[in-house]
Tab-separated table of C-alpha atoms in Angstrom:
chain	number	residue	atom	x	y	z
A	296	MET	CA	2.568	-52.219	24.217
A	297	ILE	CA	5.365	-51.101	26.488
A	298	PRO	CA	3.936	-51.766	29.962
A	299	PRO	CA	4.104	-49.593	33.060
A	300	GLY	CA	7.263	-50.319	35.006
A	301	SER	CA	9.387	-49.757	31.915
A	302	THR	CA	11.758	-46.812	31.537
A	303	LEU	CA	11.046	-43.993	29.097
A	304	GLY	CA	14.076	-42.153	27.756
A	305	ILE	CA	13.669	-38.426	27.061
A	306	LEU	CA	16.077	-36.336	25.007
A	307	GLY	CA	16.004	-32.771	26.304
A	308	GLY	CA	15.724	-31.554	29.865
A	309	GLY	CA	13.499	-28.470	29.657
A	310	GLN	CA	10.048	-27.916	31.078
A	311	LEU	CA	8.465	-30.093	28.381
A	312	GLY	CA	10.631	-33.014	29.455
A	313	ARG	CA	9.867	-32.272	33.088
A	314	MET	CA	6.116	-32.356	32.539
A	315	THR	CA	6.401	-35.479	30.374
A	316	ALA	CA	8.323	-37.253	33.139
A	317	LEU	CA	5.686	-36.276	35.705
A	318	ALA	CA	2.927	-37.618	33.448
A	319	ALA	CA	4.869	-40.837	32.875
A	320	ALA	CA	5.323	-41.326	36.611
A	321	ARG	CA	1.568	-41.084	37.126
A	322	LEU	CA	1.168	-44.029	34.746
A	323	GLY	CA	3.846	-46.049	36.511
A	324	TYR	CA	6.806	-45.445	34.211
A	325	ALA	CA	10.308	-44.457	35.224
A	326	CYS	CA	12.088	-41.813	33.146
A	327	HIS	CA	15.704	-41.190	32.219
A	328	VAL	CA	16.500	-37.745	30.802
A	329	LEU	CA	19.588	-36.953	28.731
A	330	ALA	CA	20.477	-33.296	28.176
A	331	PRO	CA	23.683	-31.237	28.022
A	332	GLU	CA	22.644	-28.499	30.475
A	333	PRO	CA	23.519	-29.327	34.115
A	334	ASP	CA	20.634	-27.253	35.505
A	335	SER	CA	17.948	-28.828	33.282
A	336	PRO	CA	14.502	-28.581	34.959
A	337	ALA	CA	13.661	-32.205	34.116
A	338	PHE	CA	16.663	-33.485	36.076
A	339	ALA	CA	14.811	-32.704	39.314
A	340	VAL	CA	12.043	-35.232	38.616
A	341	ALA	CA	13.803	-38.125	36.824
A	342	ARG	CA	17.035	-40.054	36.549
A	343	SER	CA	19.424	-37.908	34.537
A	344	THR	CA	22.494	-37.991	32.348
A	345	CYS	CA	24.234	-34.683	31.660
A	346	ALA	CA	26.020	-35.206	28.380
A	347	ALA	CA	26.299	-33.758	24.894
A	348	TYR	CA	23.991	-35.201	22.255
A	349	GLU	CA	27.134	-36.030	20.267
A	350	ASP	CA	28.612	-38.140	23.094
A	351	GLY	CA	28.471	-41.662	21.649
A	352	ALA	CA	29.378	-43.461	24.865
A	353	ALA	CA	26.734	-41.561	26.816
A	354	LEU	CA	24.115	-42.328	24.158
A	355	ASP	CA	24.969	-46.037	24.231
A	356	ALA	CA	24.720	-46.184	28.021
A	357	PHE	CA	21.449	-44.235	27.868
A	358	ALA	CA	19.983	-46.664	25.308
A	359	ALA	CA	20.982	-49.652	27.431
A	360	GLY	CA	18.888	-48.410	30.345
A	361	VAL	CA	15.625	-47.450	28.625
A	362	THR	CA	12.852	-49.272	26.751
A	363	VAL	CA	11.840	-46.513	24.330
A	364	VAL	CA	13.098	-42.983	23.575
A	365	THR	CA	11.185	-39.792	22.814
A	366	LEU	CA	12.153	-36.134	22.732
A	367	GLU	CA	11.011	-32.788	24.065
A	368	PHE	CA	13.293	-30.695	21.883
A	369	GLU	CA	13.685	-31.002	18.117
A	370	ASN	CA	17.140	-29.430	17.850
A	371	VAL	CA	18.850	-32.711	18.676
A	372	PRO	CA	21.327	-33.982	16.054
A	373	VAL	CA	19.679	-36.516	13.762
A	374	SER	CA	22.819	-38.614	14.133
A	375	ALA	CA	22.033	-39.037	17.856
A	376	LEU	CA	18.601	-40.445	17.063
A	377	GLU	CA	20.050	-42.708	14.385
A	378	ARG	CA	22.562	-44.110	16.864
A	379	LEU	CA	19.882	-44.677	19.489
A	380	ALA	CA	17.479	-46.211	16.951
A	381	ARG	CA	19.956	-49.023	16.282
A	382	ARG	CA	19.548	-50.077	19.919
A	383	VAL	CA	16.056	-49.075	21.067
A	384	PRO	CA	12.794	-47.778	19.542
A	385	VAL	CA	12.925	-43.995	19.009
A	386	ARG	CA	9.555	-42.243	18.660
A	387	PRO	CA	9.329	-40.023	16.680
A	388	GLY	CA	12.123	-41.367	14.527
A	389	PRO	CA	15.159	-39.771	12.875
A	390	LYS	CA	13.382	-39.193	9.541
A	391	VAL	CA	10.727	-37.056	11.246
A	392	LEU	CA	13.401	-34.989	12.962
A	393	ALA	CA	15.408	-34.535	9.757
A	394	ILE	CA	12.408	-32.846	8.155
A	395	THR	CA	11.003	-30.832	11.045
A	396	GLN	CA	14.266	-29.355	12.350
A	397	ASP	CA	15.034	-27.805	8.957
A	398	ARG	CA	12.596	-25.107	7.815
A	399	LEU	CA	13.402	-25.551	4.154
A	400	ALA	CA	13.054	-29.343	4.243
A	401	GLU	CA	9.822	-28.935	6.197
A	402	LYS	CA	8.304	-26.514	3.685
A	403	ARG	CA	9.301	-28.656	0.728
A	404	PHE	CA	7.732	-31.655	2.423
A	405	LEU	CA	4.493	-29.722	2.972
A	406	VAL	CA	4.457	-28.630	-0.659
A	407	ASP	CA	4.834	-32.275	-1.714
A	408	GLN	CA	1.847	-33.137	0.480
A	409	GLN	CA	-0.186	-30.307	-1.118
A	410	VAL	CA	-0.602	-28.623	2.273
A	411	PRO	CA	-1.520	-24.917	2.018
A	412	LEU	CA	1.213	-22.578	3.261
A	413	ALA	CA	2.614	-19.123	2.603
A	414	ARG	CA	4.812	-18.685	-0.453
A	415	PHE	CA	8.538	-18.968	0.221
A	416	ARG	CA	11.934	-18.923	-1.444
A	417	ALA	CA	15.297	-20.434	-0.547
A	418	VAL	CA	17.921	-17.661	-0.760
A	419	ARG	CA	21.711	-17.895	-0.652
A	420	THR	CA	22.781	-14.289	-1.194
A	421	ALA	CA	21.595	-10.780	-0.370
A	422	GLU	CA	20.844	-10.258	-4.052
A	423	GLU	CA	18.648	-13.375	-4.178
A	424	THR	CA	16.899	-12.137	-1.045
A	425	ALA	CA	16.051	-8.777	-2.611
A	426	THR	CA	14.791	-10.449	-5.794
A	427	ALA	CA	12.685	-12.947	-3.869
A	428	LEU	CA	11.241	-10.187	-1.708
A	429	ALA	CA	9.969	-8.413	-4.825
A	430	GLU	CA	8.463	-11.678	-6.088
A	431	LEU	CA	6.643	-12.153	-2.776
A	432	GLY	CA	5.021	-8.745	-2.770
A	433	GLY	CA	7.679	-6.573	-1.147
A	434	ARG	CA	7.232	-7.795	2.437
A	435	GLY	CA	8.554	-10.957	4.004
A	436	VAL	CA	10.157	-12.773	6.920
A	437	LEU	CA	13.736	-13.936	6.487
A	438	LYS	CA	14.559	-16.968	8.621
A	439	THR	CA	17.411	-19.347	9.314
A	440	THR	CA	16.673	-22.938	8.371
A	441	ARG	CA	17.694	-24.256	11.812
A	442	LEU	CA	17.677	-23.375	15.497
A	443	GLY	CA	15.087	-20.616	15.286
A	444	TYR	CA	12.329	-20.340	17.880
A	445	ASP	CA	10.595	-17.646	19.949
A	446	GLY	CA	11.556	-15.053	17.340
A	447	ARG	CA	15.223	-16.043	17.202
A	448	GLY	CA	16.836	-16.395	13.804
A	449	GLN	CA	14.424	-14.220	11.846
A	450	ARG	CA	14.065	-10.690	10.510
A	451	MET	CA	11.050	-8.816	9.142
A	452	LEU	CA	11.669	-7.201	5.745
A	453	ALA	CA	9.570	-4.397	4.300
A	454	SER	CA	11.832	-3.185	1.485
A	455	PRO	CA	14.661	-4.479	-0.740
A	456	ALA	CA	17.025	-2.050	0.990
A	457	GLU	CA	16.743	-4.113	4.184
A	458	ALA	CA	17.737	-7.361	2.471
A	459	ALA	CA	21.531	-6.978	2.633
A	460	GLU	CA	21.721	-6.172	6.342
A	461	ALA	CA	19.218	-8.899	7.279
A	462	PHE	CA	20.976	-11.515	5.171
A	463	ALA	CA	24.368	-10.639	6.670
A	464	ALA	CA	22.936	-10.900	10.203
A	465	LEU	CA	21.436	-14.349	9.666
A	466	ALA	CA	23.665	-16.041	7.094
A	467	GLY	CA	25.646	-18.967	8.415
A	468	GLY	CA	26.870	-20.730	5.306
A	469	GLY	CA	23.676	-22.457	4.224
A	470	PRO	CA	20.537	-21.117	2.587
A	471	LEU	CA	18.001	-18.950	4.375
A	472	VAL	CA	14.254	-19.043	3.858
A	473	LEU	CA	12.283	-15.972	2.858
A	474	GLU	CA	8.586	-16.333	3.606
A	475	GLU	CA	5.741	-14.219	2.321
A	476	ARG	CA	4.408	-11.898	5.054
A	477	ILE	CA	0.843	-12.962	5.870
A	478	ASP	CA	-1.714	-10.526	7.298
A	479	PHE	CA	-3.491	-13.194	9.300
A	480	ALA	CA	-6.600	-12.817	11.447
A	481	ARG	CA	-5.271	-15.153	14.131
A	482	GLU	CA	-2.740	-17.891	14.733
A	483	ILE	CA	-3.944	-21.319	15.814
A	484	SER	CA	-2.356	-24.674	16.526
A	485	VAL	CA	-3.406	-28.304	16.769
A	486	VAL	CA	-1.648	-30.951	18.861
A	487	THR	CA	-2.304	-34.407	17.476
A	488	ALA	CA	-1.161	-37.796	18.811
A	489	ARG	CA	-0.496	-40.923	16.775
A	490	ARG	CA	0.348	-44.509	17.715
A	491	ALA	CA	2.572	-46.829	15.673
A	492	GLY	CA	-0.425	-48.500	14.039
A	493	GLY	CA	-1.896	-45.175	12.937
A	494	THR	CA	-4.501	-44.678	15.654
A	495	ARG	CA	-4.820	-40.938	16.253
A	496	ALA	CA	-6.421	-38.439	18.609
A	497	SER	CA	-6.310	-34.640	18.376
A	498	PHE	CA	-6.921	-31.853	20.819
A	499	PRO	CA	-9.121	-29.077	19.438
A	500	PRO	CA	-7.471	-26.074	17.784
A	501	VAL	CA	-6.421	-23.247	20.092
A	502	GLU	CA	-5.667	-19.598	19.428
A	503	ASN	CA	-2.188	-18.312	20.264
A	504	ARG	CA	-1.265	-14.710	21.016
A	505	HIS	CA	2.362	-13.587	21.152
A	506	GLU	CA	4.361	-10.793	22.751
A	507	ARG	CA	7.780	-10.012	21.230
A	508	HIS	CA	7.552	-13.254	19.235
A	509	VAL	CA	7.065	-15.381	22.386
A	510	LEU	CA	3.783	-17.152	23.086
A	511	LYS	CA	2.027	-15.277	25.861
A	512	THR	CA	-1.593	-16.486	25.879
A	513	THR	CA	-3.486	-19.482	24.540
A	514	LEU	CA	-7.279	-19.524	24.243
A	515	ALA	CA	-8.744	-23.013	24.238
A	516	PRO	CA	-10.624	-23.992	22.217
A	517	ALA	CA	-10.009	-21.384	19.527
A	518	PRO	CA	-13.009	-19.109	18.812
A	519	ILE	CA	-13.291	-20.168	15.168
A	520	PRO	CA	-16.128	-21.661	13.094
A	521	ALA	CA	-16.668	-25.378	13.665
A	522	ALA	CA	-15.972	-26.214	10.023
A	523	LEU	CA	-12.617	-24.446	10.224
A	524	ALA	CA	-11.719	-26.356	13.385
A	525	VAL	CA	-12.522	-29.636	11.647
A	526	GLU	CA	-10.332	-28.662	8.699
A	527	ALA	CA	-7.445	-27.697	10.998
A	528	VAL	CA	-7.573	-31.099	12.688
A	529	ARG	CA	-7.793	-32.828	9.304
A	530	LEU	CA	-4.667	-31.011	8.132
A	531	ALA	CA	-2.735	-31.822	11.313
A	532	GLU	CA	-3.655	-35.500	11.260
A	533	GLY	CA	-2.826	-35.777	7.571
A	534	ILE	CA	0.627	-34.265	8.107
A	535	ALA	CA	1.296	-36.611	11.057
A	536	ARG	CA	0.292	-39.577	8.904
A	537	ALA	CA	2.481	-38.462	5.984
A	538	LEU	CA	5.468	-38.001	8.316
A	539	ASP	CA	4.721	-41.334	10.025
A	540	VAL	CA	4.932	-39.637	13.403
A	541	VAL	CA	4.704	-41.853	16.460
A	542	GLY	CA	4.161	-39.529	19.397
A	543	LEU	CA	2.929	-35.942	19.180
A	544	LEU	CA	2.918	-33.403	16.383
A	545	ALA	CA	2.030	-29.744	16.948
A	546	VAL	CA	0.977	-27.912	13.790
A	547	GLU	CA	0.945	-24.109	13.848
A	548	MET	CA	-1.329	-22.398	11.317
A	549	PHE	CA	-2.431	-18.943	10.234
A	550	VAL	CA	-6.122	-18.164	9.766
A	551	THR	CA	-6.529	-15.562	7.028
A	552	GLY	CA	-9.220	-12.888	6.937
A	553	ASP	CA	-11.286	-15.021	4.568
A	554	ASP	CA	-11.012	-18.125	6.811
A	555	ARG	CA	-8.328	-19.987	4.898
A	556	LEU	CA	-5.706	-22.030	6.752
A	557	LEU	CA	-1.991	-21.756	5.996
A	558	VAL	CA	0.368	-24.097	7.834
A	559	ASN	CA	3.305	-22.255	9.385
A	560	GLU	CA	5.497	-24.635	11.406
A	561	LEU	CA	5.648	-28.191	12.773
A	562	ALA	CA	6.984	-29.461	16.098
A	563	PRO	CA	7.206	-33.255	16.755
A	564	ARG	CA	6.913	-32.949	20.540
A	565	PRO	CA	4.740	-31.415	23.272
A	566	HIS	CA	4.009	-27.780	22.531
A	567	ASN	CA	3.638	-24.648	24.633
A	568	SER	CA	0.161	-24.153	23.203
A	569	GLY	CA	-0.879	-27.530	24.645
A	570	HIS	CA	-0.187	-26.731	28.307
A	571	TRP	CA	-3.866	-25.980	28.940
A	572	THR	CA	-4.632	-29.695	28.507
A	573	LEU	CA	-3.090	-30.371	31.935
A	574	ASP	CA	-6.116	-28.743	33.560
A	575	ALA	CA	-8.988	-28.846	31.053
A	576	CYS	CA	-8.864	-32.294	29.421
A	577	PRO	CA	-9.218	-35.900	30.637
A	578	VAL	CA	-5.701	-36.548	29.315
A	579	SER	CA	-2.945	-33.950	28.954
A	580	GLN	CA	-0.658	-33.622	25.936
A	581	PHE	CA	2.148	-35.021	28.093
A	582	GLU	CA	0.261	-38.143	29.121
A	583	GLN	CA	-0.889	-38.525	25.518
A	584	LEU	CA	2.751	-38.509	24.415
A	585	VAL	CA	3.588	-41.249	26.899
A	586	ARG	CA	0.605	-43.287	25.711
A	587	ALA	CA	1.533	-42.851	22.058
A	588	VAL	CA	5.232	-43.758	22.320
A	589	CYS	CA	4.449	-46.712	24.608
A	590	ASP	CA	1.695	-47.837	22.187
A	591	LEU	CA	-1.038	-47.603	24.820
A	592	PRO	CA	-4.656	-46.678	24.050
A	593	LEU	CA	-4.839	-42.928	23.479
A	594	GLY	CA	-6.817	-40.876	25.978
A	595	ASP	CA	-9.862	-38.720	25.363
A	596	PRO	CA	-8.680	-35.303	24.084
A	597	GLU	CA	-12.096	-33.629	24.319
A	598	PRO	CA	-11.961	-30.763	26.862
A	599	PHE	CA	-14.411	-30.640	29.751
A	600	ALA	CA	-13.786	-26.892	30.189
A	601	GLY	CA	-12.545	-23.938	28.219
A	602	ALA	CA	-9.222	-22.465	29.286
A	603	VAL	CA	-6.939	-19.465	29.051
A	604	MET	CA	-3.262	-20.344	29.503
A	605	GLU	CA	-0.811	-17.535	30.239
A	606	ASN	CA	2.955	-17.961	30.140
A	607	LEU	CA	4.919	-16.439	33.004
A	608	LEU	CA	7.906	-14.798	31.327
A	609	GLY	CA	10.949	-13.602	33.218
A	610	GLU	CA	10.132	-11.699	36.399
A	611	GLU	CA	6.403	-12.314	35.971
A	612	VAL	CA	7.035	-15.535	37.894
A	613	GLU	CA	7.514	-13.411	41.039
A	614	ALA	CA	3.721	-13.114	41.138
A	615	TRP	CA	3.487	-16.752	42.237
A	616	PRO	CA	2.174	-15.958	45.761
A	617	ALA	CA	-0.744	-13.970	44.335
A	618	LEU	CA	-1.439	-16.660	41.733
A	619	LEU	CA	-1.492	-19.358	44.413
A	620	ALA	CA	-4.021	-17.262	46.323
A	621	GLU	CA	-6.204	-16.604	43.272
A	622	PRO	CA	-9.339	-18.790	43.330
A	623	GLY	CA	-9.418	-21.117	40.345
A	624	ALA	CA	-5.940	-20.298	39.048
A	625	ARG	CA	-3.842	-23.382	38.293
A	626	LEU	CA	-0.160	-22.560	38.652
A	627	HIS	CA	2.656	-24.612	37.098
A	628	LEU	CA	6.253	-23.642	37.895
A	629	TYR	CA	9.197	-25.157	36.022
A	630	GLY	CA	11.863	-25.050	38.709
A	631	LYS	CA	14.279	-22.942	36.668
A	632	ARG	CA	16.975	-21.409	38.834
A	633	GLU	CA	17.806	-18.393	36.692
A	634	THR	CA	15.241	-15.754	35.777
A	635	ARG	CA	15.945	-13.965	32.496
A	636	PRO	CA	13.828	-11.511	30.485
A	637	GLY	CA	11.459	-13.426	28.233
A	638	ARG	CA	12.390	-16.824	29.693
A	639	LYS	CA	9.461	-19.187	30.255
A	640	MET	CA	9.452	-19.724	34.005
A	641	GLY	CA	5.992	-21.241	34.386
A	642	HIS	CA	2.402	-20.840	33.320
A	643	VAL	CA	-1.003	-20.328	34.843
A	644	THR	CA	-4.266	-21.705	33.496
A	645	ARG	CA	-7.705	-20.345	34.254
A	646	LEU	CA	-10.714	-22.452	33.358
A	647	ARG	CA	-13.953	-21.083	31.970
A	648	PRO	CA	-17.255	-22.568	30.788
A	649	LEU	CA	-16.907	-24.464	27.545
A	650	ASP	CA	-18.673	-22.685	24.711
A	651	PRO	CA	-21.036	-25.319	23.233
A	652	THR	CA	-20.741	-23.736	19.780
A	653	VAL	CA	-17.057	-24.714	19.526
A	654	ARG	CA	-17.422	-28.352	20.593
A	655	ARG	CA	-16.701	-30.809	17.832
């Protein structure tokens, strides 16, 4: 175990790093955040280094001052984690990041693990894209293999005629991924935690609803049959075990109309859909991350209340006075200085009675 009083290093300075640092402080840990953006929200609550992830000298100095390293952002160069891992434990490790930051590598890994997912094809030309689209039923989602989130780096395709323009817009030298378009009933996710020895604990599945490809609302727990919830957790924990994750893994899934689960994406870090745990569970996803990477006993993930979490996007954050005055509303602001359309500025959680039919 890495005891309280030690220093946790965090790669990435966004709101996830900020909330992880706050959770670590409650358990008696100091935090040191490294990120390239000078106005990173996490810098306000922890020691900080503003440096590029490719800055070797900065990484070495960072490693010298921390006991263990984790991340809040998976688009960190694998080489940075490899350099740090030669000096200090990095959890999750470089091999996890190499798979989960590349959509094609991630999907091939899931296929190897016999995890159910939508059909897909790797495509390198517009012609291959049009052919693959026909093979996948004439509708699909074309995506970059890297750096895509919140709808970035993807295009919906409904006909072969759209393939050329979409490929030209997204192509960057490497292959793209064309995924089968799934008419799903709902999207759910599971956040699971895992210690180095394999001990695990999972929060119940939640339902996620998006606006313009950005998560807007999370319903916790998800209103799905108990057997389906058990299967979702089983899938998430199995993937975390196969990846040898130490820390957190968020697994996004589609629920089809006939109650089948198809895994969509993985994220080896705290996840937007886990914010509700700050207010409705004995341990939040952020504290659970700290416990996992420091090899402490994992906390109880079973919620004591149901919750609806709503992201505050862009100018919606200006409603903060009314939200503070609203009985029962739990407001979390991220301290971001610049408000932009669609930017996650904070979230609000409203608790509700826990439906006994969805308890595990």
